[in-house]
Amino acid sequence: MADRKLGHPRAALDTDAVREAYRRWAGIYDSVFGGVSAAGRRRAVAAVNLLPGRHVLEVGVGTGLALPLYDPRKNVVGIDLSRDMLAKAKERVQQEKLRNVEGLVEMDAESMAFADGSFDIAVAMFTATVVPDARRLFREMRRVVRPGGELLFVNHFAAEGGLRWWAERTLAPLSRVLGWHPDFALGDLLDDPRQAVEITPCQPFGLFTLVRVPNRALA
């Protein structure tokens, strides 16, 4: 996708680039990103816990930082492309005896092995900007969640101007090294942002945003 303001193509991400990036990040992810992302993570899981339905899919579960926050009555399955991150998540589940975590599976979020309508809720925290094709991720989440269920995202979305806009676009060519797109926009995820019934800024400083989309049945 070309950047309309700068006119350069977005640096491509692929599954190999993502795996390699998160192999490097796995050992330090919690200390580097755990704090700054904590408020957004808590906000997303709090929303999940209030929604009806017991069967929850966490897409891009990473090192499992969110897993202890789920209501024990929610049955959680987590998937991630990174085997190294999943190893950390499995250690967390064992250490904290999280019996409601039913599985942690290495899986491509853009091509999931689950049957249609397998879950009541799917939540992707800090994941949409990581995958090669966020709209394909969205379609797969819609497919594996039952009609009437809910899709939730917490993510960084690019600024529309100012110093942050400049910084995000300056970093954009480094996407393959970073493992995510700094210049990711809400329109890269949703065909129509009006699909969302909630768009809520999260701390710190509104850097992340919670987006909730009902999984309405297709006409």
CSV table of N, CA, C and O in Angstrom, one decimal, residues 49-138:
chain,number,residue,atom,x,y,z
A,49,ASN,N,-14.3,-9.6,29.4
A,49,ASN,CA,-14.9,-10.3,30.6
A,49,ASN,C,-16.3,-9.8,30.8
A,49,ASN,O,-17.1,-10.6,31.4
A,50,LEU,N,-16.7,-8.7,30.2
A,50,LEU,CA,-18.1,-8.2,30.4
A,50,LEU,C,-19.0,-8.7,29.3
A,50,LEU,O,-20.2,-8.6,29.4
A,51,LEU,N,-18.4,-9.3,28.2
A,51,LEU,CA,-19.3,-9.7,27.1
A,51,LEU,C,-19.8,-11.1,27.4
A,51,LEU,O,-19.2,-11.9,28.0
A,52,PRO,N,-21.0,-11.4,26.8
A,52,PRO,CA,-21.5,-12.8,26.9
A,52,PRO,C,-20.7,-13.7,26.1
A,52,PRO,O,-20.1,-13.4,25.1
A,53,GLY,N,-20.8,-15.0,26.5
A,53,GLY,CA,-20.0,-16.0,25.8
A,53,GLY,C,-18.8,-16.4,26.6
A,53,GLY,O,-18.1,-15.6,27.1
A,54,ARG,N,-18.5,-17.7,26.6
A,54,ARG,CA,-17.4,-18.3,27.3
A,54,ARG,C,-16.2,-18.6,26.5
A,54,ARG,O,-15.0,-18.6,27.0
A,55,HIS,N,-16.3,-18.7,25.2
A,55,HIS,CA,-15.2,-19.2,24.4
A,55,HIS,C,-14.5,-18.0,23.7
A,55,HIS,O,-15.1,-17.4,22.8
A,56,VAL,N,-13.3,-17.8,24.1
A,56,VAL,CA,-12.5,-16.7,23.7
A,56,VAL,C,-11.2,-17.1,23.0
A,56,VAL,O,-10.5,-18.0,23.4
A,57,LEU,N,-11.0,-16.4,21.9
A,57,LEU,CA,-9.8,-16.6,21.1
A,57,LEU,C,-8.9,-15.4,21.3
A,57,LEU,O,-9.4,-14.3,20.9
A,58,GLU,N,-7.7,-15.5,21.7
A,58,GLU,CA,-6.7,-14.4,21.7
A,58,GLU,C,-5.8,-14.6,20.6
A,58,GLU,O,-5.0,-15.6,20.5
A,59,VAL,N,-5.8,-13.7,19.6
A,59,VAL,CA,-5.0,-13.8,18.4
A,59,VAL,C,-3.7,-13.0,18.7
A,59,VAL,O,-3.8,-11.8,19.0
A,60,GLY,N,-2.6,-13.6,18.5
A,60,GLY,CA,-1.3,-13.0,18.8
A,60,GLY,C,-1.1,-12.9,20.3
A,60,GLY,O,-0.8,-11.9,20.9
A,61,VAL,N,-1.2,-14.1,20.9
A,61,VAL,CA,-1.1,-14.1,22.4
A,61,VAL,C,0.2,-13.8,22.9
A,61,VAL,O,0.4,-13.4,24.1
A,62,GLY,N,1.3,-13.9,22.1
A,62,GLY,CA,2.6,-13.5,22.5
A,62,GLY,C,3.1,-14.3,23.7
A,62,GLY,O,3.0,-15.5,23.7
A,63,THR,N,3.7,-13.5,24.7
A,63,THR,CA,4.2,-14.2,25.9
A,63,THR,C,3.1,-14.4,26.9
A,63,THR,O,3.4,-14.9,28.0
A,64,GLY,N,1.9,-14.2,26.6
A,64,GLY,CA,0.8,-14.5,27.5
A,64,GLY,C,0.5,-13.4,28.6
A,64,GLY,O,-0.1,-13.7,29.6
A,65,LEU,N,1.0,-12.2,28.4
A,65,LEU,CA,0.8,-11.2,29.4
A,65,LEU,C,-0.6,-11.0,29.8
A,65,LEU,O,-0.9,-10.6,30.9
A,66,ALA,N,-1.6,-11.1,28.9
A,66,ALA,CA,-3.0,-10.9,29.2
A,66,ALA,C,-3.7,-12.1,29.8
A,66,ALA,O,-4.7,-11.9,30.4
A,67,LEU,N,-3.1,-13.3,29.7
A,67,LEU,CA,-3.8,-14.5,30.2
A,67,LEU,C,-4.3,-14.5,31.6
A,67,LEU,O,-5.4,-14.9,31.9
A,68,PRO,N,-3.5,-14.0,32.6
A,68,PRO,CA,-3.9,-14.0,34.0
A,68,PRO,C,-5.1,-13.0,34.2
A,68,PRO,O,-5.7,-13.1,35.3
A,69,LEU,N,-5.4,-12.1,33.3
A,69,LEU,CA,-6.4,-11.1,33.5
A,69,LEU,C,-7.8,-11.6,33.1
A,69,LEU,O,-8.8,-10.9,33.5
A,70,TYR,N,-8.0,-12.7,32.4
A,70,TYR,CA,-9.3,-13.2,32.0
A,70,TYR,C,-10.1,-13.7,33.2
A,70,TYR,O,-9.5,-14.3,34.1
A,71,ASP,N,-11.4,-13.5,33.2
A,71,ASP,CA,-12.3,-14.1,34.1
A,71,ASP,C,-12.1,-15.6,34.0
A,71,ASP,O,-12.1,-16.2,32.9
A,72,PRO,N,-11.9,-16.3,35.2
A,72,PRO,CA,-11.7,-17.7,35.1
A,72,PRO,C,-12.8,-18.5,34.4
A,72,PRO,O,-12.6,-19.6,34.0
A,73,ARG,N,-14.0,-17.9,34.3
A,73,ARG,CA,-15.1,-18.5,33.7
A,73,ARG,C,-15.0,-18.5,32.1
A,73,ARG,O,-15.8,-19.1,31.4
A,74,LYS,N,-14.1,-17.7,31.6
A,74,LYS,CA,-13.8,-17.6,30.2
A,74,LYS,C,-12.8,-18.7,29.8
A,74,LYS,O,-11.8,-18.8,30.4
A,75,ASN,N,-13.2,-19.5,28.8
A,75,ASN,CA,-12.3,-20.5,28.3
A,75,ASN,C,-11.5,-19.9,27.1
A,75,ASN,O,-12.0,-19.5,26.1
A,76,VAL,N,-10.1,-19.8,27.3
A,76,VAL,CA,-9.3,-19.1,26.4
A,76,VAL,C,-8.4,-20.0,25.6
A,76,VAL,O,-7.7,-20.9,26.1
A,77,VAL,N,-8.4,-19.8,24.3
A,77,VAL,CA,-7.4,-20.4,23.4
A,77,VAL,C,-6.5,-19.2,22.8
A,77,VAL,O,-7.1,-18.2,22.4
A,78,GLY,N,-5.2,-19.4,22.9
A,78,GLY,CA,-4.3,-18.4,22.3
A,78,GLY,C,-3.5,-18.9,21.1
A,78,GLY,O,-3.1,-20.1,21.1
A,79,ILE,N,-3.4,-18.1,20.1
A,79,ILE,CA,-2.5,-18.5,19.0
A,79,ILE,C,-1.5,-17.4,18.7
A,79,ILE,O,-1.7,-16.3,19.1
A,80,ASP,N,-0.4,-17.9,18.1
A,80,ASP,CA,0.7,-16.9,17.8
A,80,ASP,C,1.6,-17.6,16.7
A,80,ASP,O,1.7,-18.8,16.6
A,81,LEU,N,2.2,-16.8,15.9
A,81,LEU,CA,3.0,-17.3,14.8
A,81,LEU,C,4.4,-17.6,15.4
A,81,LEU,O,5.1,-18.4,14.8
A,82,SER,N,4.8,-17.0,16.5
A,82,SER,CA,6.1,-17.1,17.1
A,82,SER,C,6.2,-18.3,18.1
A,82,SER,O,5.6,-18.2,19.2
A,83,ARG,N,7.0,-19.3,17.8
A,83,ARG,CA,7.2,-20.4,18.7
A,83,ARG,C,7.9,-19.9,20.0
A,83,ARG,O,7.6,-20.4,21.1
A,84,ASP,N,8.8,-19.0,19.8
A,84,ASP,CA,9.6,-18.5,21.0
A,84,ASP,C,8.7,-17.7,21.9
A,84,ASP,O,8.8,-17.8,23.1
A,85,MET,N,7.8,-16.9,21.4
A,85,MET,CA,6.8,-16.2,22.3
A,85,MET,C,5.9,-17.2,22.9
A,85,MET,O,5.6,-17.0,24.1
A,86,LEU,N,5.4,-18.2,22.2
A,86,LEU,CA,4.5,-19.2,22.8
A,86,LEU,C,5.1,-19.9,23.9
A,86,LEU,O,4.5,-20.3,24.9
A,87,ALA,N,6.4,-20.2,23.8
A,87,ALA,CA,7.1,-20.9,24.9
A,87,ALA,C,7.1,-20.1,26.2
A,87,ALA,O,6.9,-20.7,27.3
A,88,LYS,N,7.2,-18.8,26.1
A,88,LYS,CA,7.1,-17.9,27.3
A,88,LYS,C,5.6,-17.9,27.8
A,88,LYS,O,5.4,-18.0,29.0
A,89,ALA,N,4.7,-17.9,26.9
A,89,ALA,CA,3.3,-18.0,27.3
A,89,ALA,C,2.9,-19.3,28.1
A,89,ALA,O,2.2,-19.3,29.1
A,90,LYS,N,3.5,-20.4,27.6
A,90,LYS,CA,3.2,-21.7,28.2
A,90,LYS,C,3.8,-21.7,29.6
A,90,LYS,O,3.3,-22.3,30.5
A,91,GLU,N,5.0,-21.1,29.8
A,91,GLU,CA,5.6,-21.0,31.1
A,91,GLU,C,4.7,-20.2,32.0
A,91,GLU,O,4.6,-20.6,33.2
A,92,ARG,N,4.2,-19.2,31.5
A,92,ARG,CA,3.3,-18.3,32.4
A,92,ARG,C,2.0,-19.1,32.8
A,92,ARG,O,1.6,-19.0,34.0
A,93,VAL,N,1.5,-19.8,31.9
A,93,VAL,CA,0.3,-20.6,32.2
A,93,VAL,C,0.6,-21.7,33.3
A,93,VAL,O,-0.2,-21.8,34.3
A,94,GLN,N,1.7,-22.3,33.2
A,94,GLN,CA,2.1,-23.3,34.2
A,94,GLN,C,2.4,-22.7,35.6
A,94,GLN,O,1.9,-23.1,36.6
A,95,GLN,N,3.1,-21.6,35.5
A,95,GLN,CA,3.5,-20.9,36.8
A,95,GLN,C,2.3,-20.3,37.5
A,95,GLN,O,2.2,-20.4,38.8
A,96,GLU,N,1.4,-19.8,36.8
A,96,GLU,CA,0.2,-19.2,37.4
A,96,GLU,C,-1.0,-20.1,37.5
A,96,GLU,O,-2.1,-19.6,37.9
A,97,LYS,N,-0.8,-21.3,37.0
A,97,LYS,CA,-1.9,-22.3,37.1
A,97,LYS,C,-3.2,-21.8,36.5
A,97,LYS,O,-4.3,-21.8,37.1
A,98,LEU,N,-3.1,-21.4,35.3
A,98,LEU,CA,-4.3,-20.8,34.6
A,98,LEU,C,-5.1,-21.9,33.9
A,98,LEU,O,-4.9,-22.2,32.7
A,99,ARG,N,-6.0,-22.5,34.7
A,99,ARG,CA,-6.7,-23.7,34.2
A,99,ARG,C,-7.7,-23.4,33.1
A,99,ARG,O,-8.2,-24.3,32.4
A,100,ASN,N,-8.1,-22.1,33.0
A,100,ASN,CA,-9.1,-21.7,31.9
A,100,ASN,C,-8.4,-21.5,30.6
A,100,ASN,O,-9.1,-21.3,29.6
A,101,VAL,N,-7.1,-21.6,30.5
A,101,VAL,CA,-6.4,-21.5,29.2
A,101,VAL,C,-6.4,-22.9,28.6
A,101,VAL,O,-5.7,-23.8,29.1
A,102,GLU,N,-7.2,-23.1,27.6
A,102,GLU,CA,-7.4,-24.4,27.0
A,102,GLU,C,-6.4,-24.8,26.0
A,102,GLU,O,-6.2,-26.0,25.7
A,103,GLY,N,-5.7,-23.9,25.4
A,103,GLY,CA,-4.7,-24.2,24.4
A,103,GLY,C,-3.9,-23.0,24.0
A,103,GLY,O,-4.4,-21.9,24.0
A,104,LEU,N,-2.6,-23.2,23.7
A,104,LEU,CA,-1.7,-22.2,23.1
A,104,LEU,C,-1.1,-22.9,21.9
A,104,LEU,O,-0.3,-23.9,22.0
A,105,VAL,N,-1.4,-22.3,20.7
A,105,VAL,CA,-1.1,-23.0,19.4
A,105,VAL,C,-0.4,-22.1,18.5
A,105,VAL,O,-0.7,-21.0,18.3
A,106,GLU,N,0.7,-22.7,17.9
A,106,GLU,CA,1.4,-22.0,16.8
A,106,GLU,C,0.5,-22.0,15.6
A,106,GLU,O,0.2,-23.1,15.0
A,107,MET,N,0.1,-20.8,15.1
A,107,MET,CA,-0.8,-20.8,14.0
A,107,MET,C,-0.7,-19.4,13.3
A,107,MET,O,-0.5,-18.4,14.0
A,108,ASP,N,-0.9,-19.4,12.0
A,108,ASP,CA,-1.0,-18.1,11.2
A,108,ASP,C,-2.4,-17.5,11.4
A,108,ASP,O,-3.4,-18.1,11.0
A,109,ALA,N,-2.4,-16.3,11.9
A,109,ALA,CA,-3.7,-15.7,12.2
A,109,ALA,C,-4.5,-15.3,10.9
A,109,ALA,O,-5.7,-15.1,10.9
A,110,GLU,N,-3.8,-15.3,9.8
A,110,GLU,CA,-4.4,-15.0,8.5
A,110,GLU,C,-5.0,-16.3,7.9
A,110,GLU,O,-5.7,-16.2,6.8
A,111,SER,N,-4.7,-17.4,8.4
A,111,SER,CA,-5.2,-18.7,7.9
A,111,SER,C,-5.4,-19.7,9.0
A,111,SER,O,-4.6,-20.6,9.2
A,112,MET,N,-6.4,-19.5,9.8
A,112,MET,CA,-6.6,-20.3,11.0
A,112,MET,C,-7.2,-21.7,10.7
A,112,MET,O,-8.0,-21.8,9.7
A,113,ALA,N,-6.9,-22.6,11.5
A,113,ALA,CA,-7.4,-24.0,11.3
A,113,ALA,C,-8.7,-24.2,12.0
A,113,ALA,O,-9.2,-25.3,11.9
A,114,PHE,N,-9.3,-23.3,12.7
A,114,PHE,CA,-10.5,-23.4,13.4
A,114,PHE,C,-11.7,-23.5,12.5
A,114,PHE,O,-11.7,-22.8,11.4
A,115,ALA,N,-12.7,-24.2,12.9
A,115,ALA,CA,-14.0,-24.2,12.1
A,115,ALA,C,-14.7,-22.9,12.2
A,115,ALA,O,-14.5,-22.1,13.2
A,116,ASP,N,-15.6,-22.6,11.3
A,116,ASP,CA,-16.4,-21.4,11.3
A,116,ASP,C,-17.2,-21.3,12.7
A,116,ASP,O,-17.7,-22.4,13.1
A,117,GLY,N,-17.3,-20.2,13.2
A,117,GLY,CA,-18.1,-20.0,14.4
A,117,GLY,C,-17.6,-20.7,15.7
A,117,GLY,O,-18.4,-21.0,16.5
A,118,SER,N,-16.3,-21.0,15.8
A,118,SER,CA,-15.8,-21.7,16.9
A,118,SER,C,-15.8,-21.0,18.2
A,118,SER,O,-15.8,-21.6,19.3
A,119,PHE,N,-15.8,-19.6,18.2
A,119,PHE,CA,-15.6,-18.8,19.4
A,119,PHE,C,-16.8,-17.8,19.5
A,119,PHE,O,-17.4,-17.4,18.5
A,120,ASP,N,-17.0,-17.3,20.7
A,120,ASP,CA,-17.9,-16.2,21.0
A,120,ASP,C,-17.2,-14.9,20.8
A,120,ASP,O,-17.9,-13.9,20.4
A,121,ILE,N,-16.0,-14.8,21.1
A,121,ILE,CA,-15.2,-13.5,21.1
A,121,ILE,C,-13.8,-13.8,20.6
A,121,ILE,O,-13.2,-14.8,20.9
A,122,ALA,N,-13.3,-12.9,19.8
A,122,ALA,CA,-11.9,-12.9,19.4
A,122,ALA,C,-11.3,-11.6,19.7
A,122,ALA,O,-11.9,-10.5,19.4
A,123,VAL,N,-10.1,-11.6,20.3
A,123,VAL,CA,-9.5,-10.3,20.7
A,123,VAL,C,-8.0,-10.4,20.2
A,123,VAL,O,-7.3,-11.4,20.3
A,124,ALA,N,-7.6,-9.3,19.5
A,124,ALA,CA,-6.2,-9.2,19.0
A,124,ALA,C,-5.6,-7.9,19.6
A,124,ALA,O,-6.0,-6.8,19.3
A,125,MET,N,-4.6,-8.1,20.5
A,125,MET,CA,-4.0,-7.0,21.2
A,125,MET,C,-2.6,-6.8,20.6
A,125,MET,O,-1.8,-7.7,20.6
A,126,PHE,N,-2.4,-5.6,20.0
A,126,PHE,CA,-1.1,-5.3,19.4
A,126,PHE,C,-0.7,-6.3,18.3
A,126,PHE,O,0.5,-6.6,18.2
A,127,THR,N,-1.6,-6.8,17.6
A,127,THR,CA,-1.4,-7.8,16.6
A,127,THR,C,-1.7,-7.3,15.2
A,127,THR,O,-1.0,-7.7,14.2
A,128,ALA,N,-2.7,-6.5,15.0
A,128,ALA,CA,-3.1,-6.1,13.6
A,128,ALA,C,-2.0,-5.4,12.9
A,128,ALA,O,-1.9,-5.6,11.6
A,129,THR,N,-1.1,-4.7,13.6
A,129,THR,CA,0.0,-4.0,12.9
A,129,THR,C,1.1,-4.9,12.6
A,129,THR,O,2.1,-4.5,11.9
A,130,VAL,N,1.1,-6.1,13.1
A,130,VAL,CA,2.2,-7.1,12.9
A,130,VAL,C,2.0,-8.0,11.7
A,130,VAL,O,2.9,-8.3,11.0
A,131,VAL,N,0.7,-8.3,11.4
A,131,VAL,CA,0.5,-9.3,10.4
A,131,VAL,C,0.7,-8.7,9.0
A,131,VAL,O,0.6,-7.5,8.8
A,132,PRO,N,1.0,-9.5,8.0
A,132,PRO,CA,1.2,-9.0,6.6
A,132,PRO,C,0.0,-8.3,6.1
A,132,PRO,O,0.1,-7.3,5.3
A,133,ASP,N,-1.2,-8.8,6.3
A,133,ASP,CA,-2.4,-8.3,5.7
A,133,ASP,C,-3.5,-8.2,6.8
A,133,ASP,O,-4.2,-9.2,7.1
A,134,ALA,N,-3.7,-7.0,7.4
A,134,ALA,CA,-4.6,-6.9,8.5
A,134,ALA,C,-6.1,-7.1,8.1
A,134,ALA,O,-6.9,-7.6,8.9
A,135,ARG,N,-6.5,-6.8,6.9
A,135,ARG,CA,-7.8,-7.1,6.5
A,135,ARG,C,-8.1,-8.5,6.3
A,135,ARG,O,-9.2,-9.0,6.6
A,136,ARG,N,-7.1,-9.3,6.0
A,136,ARG,CA,-7.3,-10.7,5.9
A,136,ARG,C,-7.4,-11.3,7.3
A,136,ARG,O,-8.2,-12.2,7.6
A,137,LEU,N,-6.6,-10.7,8.3
A,137,LEU,CA,-6.8,-11.1,9.7
A,137,LEU,C,-8.2,-10.8,10.2
A,137,LEU,O,-8.8,-11.7,10.8
A,138,PHE,N,-8.7,-9.6,9.8
A,138,PHE,CA,-10.1,-9.3,10.2
A,138,PHE,C,-11.1,-10.3,9.7
A,138,PHE,O,-12.0,-10.8,10.4
